[in-house]
XYZ file of C-alpha atoms in Angstrom:
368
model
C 0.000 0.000 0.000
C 1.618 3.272 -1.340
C 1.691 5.650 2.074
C 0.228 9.262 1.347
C 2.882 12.064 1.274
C 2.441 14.711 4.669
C 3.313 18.016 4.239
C 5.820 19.544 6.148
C 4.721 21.649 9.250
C 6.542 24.098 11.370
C 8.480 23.273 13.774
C 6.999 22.533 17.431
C 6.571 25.191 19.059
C 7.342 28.167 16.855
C 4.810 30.460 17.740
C 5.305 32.298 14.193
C 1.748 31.973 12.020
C 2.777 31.869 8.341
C 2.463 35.191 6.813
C 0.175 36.410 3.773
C 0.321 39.899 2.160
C -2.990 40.977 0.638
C -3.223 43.850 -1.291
C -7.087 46.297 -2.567
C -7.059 47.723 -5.253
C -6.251 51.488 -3.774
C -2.372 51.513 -4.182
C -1.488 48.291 -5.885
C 1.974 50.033 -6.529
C 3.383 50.541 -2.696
C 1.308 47.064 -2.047
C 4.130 45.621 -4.900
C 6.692 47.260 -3.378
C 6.046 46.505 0.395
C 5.845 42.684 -0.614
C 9.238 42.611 -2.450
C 11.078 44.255 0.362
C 9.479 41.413 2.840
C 10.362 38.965 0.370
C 6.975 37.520 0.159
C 4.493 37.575 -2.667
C 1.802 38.880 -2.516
C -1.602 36.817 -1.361
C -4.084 35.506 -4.325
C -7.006 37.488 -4.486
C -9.844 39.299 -6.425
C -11.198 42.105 -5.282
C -13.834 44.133 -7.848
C -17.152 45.861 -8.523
C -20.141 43.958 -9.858
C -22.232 45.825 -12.599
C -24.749 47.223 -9.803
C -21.286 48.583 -7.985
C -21.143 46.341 -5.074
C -17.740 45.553 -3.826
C -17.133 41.502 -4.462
C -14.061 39.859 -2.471
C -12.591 36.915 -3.167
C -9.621 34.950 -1.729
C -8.109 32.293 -3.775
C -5.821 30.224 -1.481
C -6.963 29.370 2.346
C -6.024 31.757 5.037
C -6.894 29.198 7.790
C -4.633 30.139 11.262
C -2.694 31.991 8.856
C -1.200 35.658 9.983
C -2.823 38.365 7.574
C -1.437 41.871 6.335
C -3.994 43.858 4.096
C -2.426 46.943 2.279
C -5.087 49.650 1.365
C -4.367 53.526 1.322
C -6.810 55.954 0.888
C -7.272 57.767 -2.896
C -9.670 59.474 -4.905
C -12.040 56.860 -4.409
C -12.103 57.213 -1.154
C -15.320 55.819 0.333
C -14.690 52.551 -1.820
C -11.597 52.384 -0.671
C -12.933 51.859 3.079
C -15.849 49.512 1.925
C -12.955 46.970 0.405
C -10.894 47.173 3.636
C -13.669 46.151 5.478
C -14.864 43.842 3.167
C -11.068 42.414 2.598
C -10.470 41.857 6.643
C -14.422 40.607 7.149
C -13.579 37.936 4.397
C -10.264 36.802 6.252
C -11.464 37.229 9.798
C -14.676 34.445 8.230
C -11.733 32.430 6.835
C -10.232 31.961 10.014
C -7.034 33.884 9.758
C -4.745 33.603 13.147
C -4.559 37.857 13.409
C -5.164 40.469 10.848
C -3.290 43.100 10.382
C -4.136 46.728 8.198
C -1.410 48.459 6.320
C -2.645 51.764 5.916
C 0.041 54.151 4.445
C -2.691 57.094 4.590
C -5.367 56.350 6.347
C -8.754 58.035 5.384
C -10.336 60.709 7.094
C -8.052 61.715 9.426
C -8.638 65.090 9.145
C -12.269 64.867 10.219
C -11.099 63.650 13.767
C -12.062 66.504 15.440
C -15.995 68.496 16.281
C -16.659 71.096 13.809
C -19.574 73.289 14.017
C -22.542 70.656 13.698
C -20.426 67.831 12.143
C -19.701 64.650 13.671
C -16.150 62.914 14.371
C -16.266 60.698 10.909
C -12.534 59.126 11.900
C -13.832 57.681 14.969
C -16.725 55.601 12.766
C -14.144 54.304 10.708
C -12.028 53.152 13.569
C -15.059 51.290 15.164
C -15.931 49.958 11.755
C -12.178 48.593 10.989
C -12.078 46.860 14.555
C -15.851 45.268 14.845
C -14.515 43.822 11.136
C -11.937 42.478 12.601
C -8.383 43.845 12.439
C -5.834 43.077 15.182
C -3.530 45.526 14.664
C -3.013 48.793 12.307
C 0.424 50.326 11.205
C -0.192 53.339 9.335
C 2.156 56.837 8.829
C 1.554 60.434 9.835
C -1.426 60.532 11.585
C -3.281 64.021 11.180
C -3.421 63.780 15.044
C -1.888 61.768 17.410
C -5.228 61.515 19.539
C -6.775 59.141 17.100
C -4.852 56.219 18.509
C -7.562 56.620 20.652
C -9.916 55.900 18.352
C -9.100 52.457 17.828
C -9.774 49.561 20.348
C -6.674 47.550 18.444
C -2.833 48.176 18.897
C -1.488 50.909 16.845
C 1.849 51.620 14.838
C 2.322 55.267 13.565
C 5.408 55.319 11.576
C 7.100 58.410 10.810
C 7.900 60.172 7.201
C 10.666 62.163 8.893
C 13.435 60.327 8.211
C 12.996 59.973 4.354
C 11.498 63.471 3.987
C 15.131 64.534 5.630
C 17.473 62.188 3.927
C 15.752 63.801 0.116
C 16.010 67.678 1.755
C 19.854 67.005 2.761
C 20.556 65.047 -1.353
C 18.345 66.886 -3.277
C 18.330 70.189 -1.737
C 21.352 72.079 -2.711
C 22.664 74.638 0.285
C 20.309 73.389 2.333
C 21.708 74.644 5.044
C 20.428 78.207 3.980
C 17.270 76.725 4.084
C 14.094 77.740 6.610
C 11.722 75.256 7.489
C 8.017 77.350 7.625
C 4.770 75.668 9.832
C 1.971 76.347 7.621
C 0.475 77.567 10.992
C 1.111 77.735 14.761
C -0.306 74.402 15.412
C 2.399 72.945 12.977
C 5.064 74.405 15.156
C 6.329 71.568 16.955
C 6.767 68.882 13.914
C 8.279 72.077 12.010
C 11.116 73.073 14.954
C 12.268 69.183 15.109
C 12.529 68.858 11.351
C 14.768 72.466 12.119
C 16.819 70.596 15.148
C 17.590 67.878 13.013
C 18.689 69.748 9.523
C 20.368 72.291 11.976
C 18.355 75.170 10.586
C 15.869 77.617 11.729
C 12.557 78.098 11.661
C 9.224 79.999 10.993
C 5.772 80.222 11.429
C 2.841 82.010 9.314
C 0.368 83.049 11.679
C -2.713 84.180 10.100
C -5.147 82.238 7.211
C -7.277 83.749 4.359
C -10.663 83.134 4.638
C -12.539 80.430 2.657
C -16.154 80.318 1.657
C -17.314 77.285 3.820
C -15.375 79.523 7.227
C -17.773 82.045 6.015
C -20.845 80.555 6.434
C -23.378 81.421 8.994
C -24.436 78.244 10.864
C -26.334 80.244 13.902
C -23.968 79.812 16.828
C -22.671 83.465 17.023
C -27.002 84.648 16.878
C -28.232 86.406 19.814
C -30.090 85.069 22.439
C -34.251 85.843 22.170
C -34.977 88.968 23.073
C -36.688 89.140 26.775
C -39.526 90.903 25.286
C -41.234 88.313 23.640
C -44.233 86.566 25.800
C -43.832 82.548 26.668
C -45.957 80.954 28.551
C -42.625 79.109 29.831
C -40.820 80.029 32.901
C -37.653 79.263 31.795
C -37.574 80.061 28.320
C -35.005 82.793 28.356
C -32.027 81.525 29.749
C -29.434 83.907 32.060
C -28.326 87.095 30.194
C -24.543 86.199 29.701
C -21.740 88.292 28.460
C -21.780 88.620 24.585
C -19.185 85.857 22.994
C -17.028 87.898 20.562
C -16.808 86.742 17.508
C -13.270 85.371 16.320
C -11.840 86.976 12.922
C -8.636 85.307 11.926
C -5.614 88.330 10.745
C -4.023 88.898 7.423
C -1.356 86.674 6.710
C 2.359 87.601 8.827
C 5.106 85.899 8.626
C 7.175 85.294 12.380
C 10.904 84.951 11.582
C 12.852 85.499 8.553
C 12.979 83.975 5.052
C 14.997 87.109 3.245
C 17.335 85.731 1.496
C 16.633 81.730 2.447
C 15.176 78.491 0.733
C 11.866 78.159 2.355
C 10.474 75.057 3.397
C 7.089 74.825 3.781
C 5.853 71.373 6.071
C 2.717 70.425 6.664
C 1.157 66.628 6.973
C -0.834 66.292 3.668
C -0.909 68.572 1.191
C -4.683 68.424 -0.418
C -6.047 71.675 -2.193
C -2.954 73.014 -4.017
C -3.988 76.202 -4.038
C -3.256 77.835 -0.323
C -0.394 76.427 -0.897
C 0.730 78.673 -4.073
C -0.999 81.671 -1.682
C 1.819 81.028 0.889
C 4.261 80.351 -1.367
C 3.989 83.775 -3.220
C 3.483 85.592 0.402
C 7.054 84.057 1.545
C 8.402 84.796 -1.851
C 6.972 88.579 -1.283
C 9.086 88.410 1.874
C 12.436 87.883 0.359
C 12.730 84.032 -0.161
C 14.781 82.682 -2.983
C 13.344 79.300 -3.655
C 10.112 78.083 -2.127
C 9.620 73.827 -1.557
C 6.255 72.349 -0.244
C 6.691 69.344 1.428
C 4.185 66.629 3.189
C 4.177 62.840 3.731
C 0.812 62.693 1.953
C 0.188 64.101 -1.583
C -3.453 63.927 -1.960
C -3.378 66.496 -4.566
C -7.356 67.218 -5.088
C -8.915 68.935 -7.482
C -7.370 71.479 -10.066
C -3.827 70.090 -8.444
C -1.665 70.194 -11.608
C -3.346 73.473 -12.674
C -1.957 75.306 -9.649
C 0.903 73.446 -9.510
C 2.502 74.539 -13.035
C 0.458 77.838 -13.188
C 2.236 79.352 -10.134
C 5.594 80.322 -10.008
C 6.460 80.599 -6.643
C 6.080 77.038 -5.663
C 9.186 75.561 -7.141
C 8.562 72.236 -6.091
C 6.586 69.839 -3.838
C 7.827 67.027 -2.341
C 5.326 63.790 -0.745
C 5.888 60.488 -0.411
C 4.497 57.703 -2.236
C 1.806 56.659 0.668
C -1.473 58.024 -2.012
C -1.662 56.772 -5.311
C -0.598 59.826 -7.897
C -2.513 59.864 -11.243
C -0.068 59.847 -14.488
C -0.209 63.315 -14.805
C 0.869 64.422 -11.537
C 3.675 61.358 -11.618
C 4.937 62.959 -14.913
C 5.229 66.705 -13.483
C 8.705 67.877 -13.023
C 7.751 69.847 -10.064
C 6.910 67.210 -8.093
C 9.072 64.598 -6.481
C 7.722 61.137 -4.938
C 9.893 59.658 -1.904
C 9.597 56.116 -1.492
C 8.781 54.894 2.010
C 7.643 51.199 1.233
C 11.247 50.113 3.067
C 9.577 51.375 6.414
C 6.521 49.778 6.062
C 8.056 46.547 4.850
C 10.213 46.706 7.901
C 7.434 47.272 10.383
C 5.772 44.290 9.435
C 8.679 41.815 9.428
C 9.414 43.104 12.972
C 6.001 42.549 13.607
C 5.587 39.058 12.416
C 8.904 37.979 14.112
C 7.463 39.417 17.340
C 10.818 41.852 17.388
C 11.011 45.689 18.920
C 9.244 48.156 16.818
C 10.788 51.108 19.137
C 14.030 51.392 16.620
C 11.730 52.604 13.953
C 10.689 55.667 16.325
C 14.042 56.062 17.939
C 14.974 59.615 16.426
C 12.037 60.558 14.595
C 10.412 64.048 14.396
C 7.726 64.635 16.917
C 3.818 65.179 15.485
């Protein structure tokens, strides 16, 4: 009788879960990438949209006890995006994987973690949504704000841009030392003065912000209380008379420090609508500076992006990194310049999967 050939297993007691990169269909470029640097391919899979739009997942090999990383940024298509991450780690977590992780590069609606006027805190939905789907663990990059950690009931790796955003200023940027690193506003003050420390430059800050349409709307929380004339049959209908709140009207742009004769740096954490961007970058220009970069760790670049882009002349160049998908246009512009970061990302997750130290990758990185 002809005996039945048995796999090989892993060795007893190797905690290790073999690993299995999955990729969406968001950024199948860095998803590439990531997985050659690991040395693993990447995970058979089909993800797609039927004809009536709905987001179909498919995994071609089995999963089962298996240790799961699913690579999806966020781009144009943003909301579809989300629905095949969820979709993605709600198919694995039904296929028993051992632990799911999500590689986010940029992760979605990060700006909107904060209350504004009447609107709700939309990056604290997602989070719940990613961890009752079923993710163990998220490494993502330059979080708009630090506080949404909080957000999410899973463990939590923020990697840093710094170090690549650095390395290209210091071989790409010739005198750099002349250079002036410029916070796009006081709140940016603190990742702009450690960039500063670390290039051995100074810094400055551009306090004041031209107004936009939607800051201009009314939505009724600056209108005055009812006027104690009118009858109620209420008794407390009119609450305390209370000092009048005064209403808050932002200055004309100024610029504290000095970019006269300097390469200015402006820093930010995404760089979306291209245009305030040219604003500031004529205003620092009108105050003496020679050459004028932008630079972010996410290039969204919404919108009329190329228009503004080689329309101005003051912005001589911007500088993201590769963690949103660029359309061909905006890859083919000399005036902007994509820094690879899939390394870092490739690097968290072998640590990761080998159960090493993540704290070297955040050992001399620029604070938030």
């Amino acid at each position: 009788m002809q005996s039945k050939t048995i796999p090989k297993s892993r060795p007893m007691g190797d905690p290790r879960a073999p690993l299995v990169i999955l990729s969406g269909q968001s950024h199948p470029k860095i998803a590439d990438a990531i997985s050659k640097h690991v040395g693993v391919r990447l995970g058979s899979c089909t993800v797609y949209n039927n004809t009536s739009q709905e987001t179909v997942v498919q995994l071609q090999e089995s999963i089962r006890g298996k240790e799961v990383y699913i690579i999806q940024s966020g781009s144009k298509k943003v909301n579809n995006d989300v629905f095949e991450l969820l979709t993605l780690v709600y198919a694995c977590k039904t296929s028993s994987a051992r632990k799911i992780v999500a590689v986010l590069p940029y992760l979605p609606y990060s700006q909107q973690c904060r209350m504004r006027r009447r609107a709700c805190i939309t990056s604290k939905l997602l989070a719940k949504m990613m961890c009752n789907s079923g993710i163990n663990h998220l490494i993502t990059m330059d979080l708009h704000q630090r506080e949404i950690h909080g957000f999410f009931d899973c463990s939590v790796d923020n990697l840093r841009a710094s170090p690549f955003l650095l390395q290209y200023i210091i071989d790409n940027i010739p005198d750099y030392r002349n250079a002036v690193i410029v916070a796009r506003s006081p709140s940016s003050t603190r990742r702009v003065s450690s960039y500063a420390e670390r290039l051995r430059v100074n810094f400055a800050v551009i306090h004041g912000e031209v107004k936009m349409e939607e800051e201009q709307e009314i939505d009724g929380r600056t209108s005055p209380p009812p006027s104690a004339t009118l009858q109620s049959p209420f008794a407390c209908s009119y609450p305390t008379p209370i000092p009048s709140i005064q209403q808050k009207i932002k200055p004309s742009l100024s610029l504290v420090g000095s970019v006269k004769n300097k390469i200015a740096i402006i820093l930010d954490d995404i760089i979306d609508d291209v245009e305030p961007w040219s604003m500031l970058a004529t205003f620092l220009k009108g105050n003496g500076a020679v050459k004028v970069y932008g630079m972010a760790a996410h290039g969204i670049l919404s919108g009329n992006a190329l228009h503004h882009i080689n329309k101005t002349h003051a912005l001589d160049k911007i500088i993201v990194t590769n963690t949103v998908p660029l359309s061909a246009p905006l890859t083919e512009c000399n005036k902007i310049a994509v820094v690879d970061v899939s390394e870092l990302f490739a690097e968290a997750i072998r640590r990761i999967h080998n159960g090493e130290s993540m704290s070297q990758l955040f050992t001399n990185v620029t604070e938030d």
